[in-house]
XYZ file of C-alpha atoms in Angstrom:
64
model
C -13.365 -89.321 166.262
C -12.060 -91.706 163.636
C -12.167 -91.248 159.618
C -12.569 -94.604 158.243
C -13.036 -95.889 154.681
C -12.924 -99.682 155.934
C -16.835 -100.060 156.243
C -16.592 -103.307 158.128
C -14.082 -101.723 160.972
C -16.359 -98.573 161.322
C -19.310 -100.696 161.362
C -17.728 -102.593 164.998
C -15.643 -99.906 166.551
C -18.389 -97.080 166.337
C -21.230 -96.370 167.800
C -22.345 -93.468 165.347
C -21.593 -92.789 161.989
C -21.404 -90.385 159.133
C -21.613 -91.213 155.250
C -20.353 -88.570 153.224
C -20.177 -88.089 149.536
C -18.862 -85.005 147.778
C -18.760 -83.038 151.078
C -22.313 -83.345 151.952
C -23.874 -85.797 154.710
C -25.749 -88.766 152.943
C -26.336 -90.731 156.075
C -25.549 -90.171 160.133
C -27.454 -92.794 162.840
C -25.906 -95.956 164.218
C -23.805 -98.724 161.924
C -26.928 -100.626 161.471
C -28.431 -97.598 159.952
C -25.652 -96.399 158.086
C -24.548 -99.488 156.430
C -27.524 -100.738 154.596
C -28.052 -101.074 150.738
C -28.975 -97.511 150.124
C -26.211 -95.106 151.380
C -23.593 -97.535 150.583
C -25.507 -97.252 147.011
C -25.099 -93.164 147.261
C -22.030 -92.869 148.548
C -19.679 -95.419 146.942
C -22.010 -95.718 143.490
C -22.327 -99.660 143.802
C -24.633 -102.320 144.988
C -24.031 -103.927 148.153
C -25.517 -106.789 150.133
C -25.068 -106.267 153.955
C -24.222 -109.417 155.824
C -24.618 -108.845 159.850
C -21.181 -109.394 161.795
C -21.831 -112.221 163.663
C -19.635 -110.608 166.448
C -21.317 -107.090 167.119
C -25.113 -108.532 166.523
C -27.073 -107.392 169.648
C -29.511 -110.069 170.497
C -28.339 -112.645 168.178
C -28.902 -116.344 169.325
C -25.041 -116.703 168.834
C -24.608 -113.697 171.190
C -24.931 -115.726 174.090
């Protein structure tokens, strides 16, 4: 177990994580469903665009 506030090293360590804002769980599931738009949005109060690490991308043609 790891607290992290760096989104993009939580994101490719973990394999599960929890978003939490004021004490209370917004979001828990894998990074891909944890960092997206909307919890980012409830958690941290701003807009986000997600761009995929390149590195961590299962299936991704540059994968290999």
């Amino acid at each position: 177990m790891a607290v992290l506030h760096d989104l993009n090293q939580a994101a490719r360590y973990a394999d599960h994580l929890v978003a939490i804002r004021d004490g209370r769980i917004v979001a828990q599931s894998a990074p891909g469903e944890v960092v997206t738009a909307e919890p980012v949005r409830a958690v941290s109060g701003l807009e986000a665009v997600i761009v995929p690490d390149p590195v961590v991308v299962p299936g991704a043609p540059w994968a290999g």
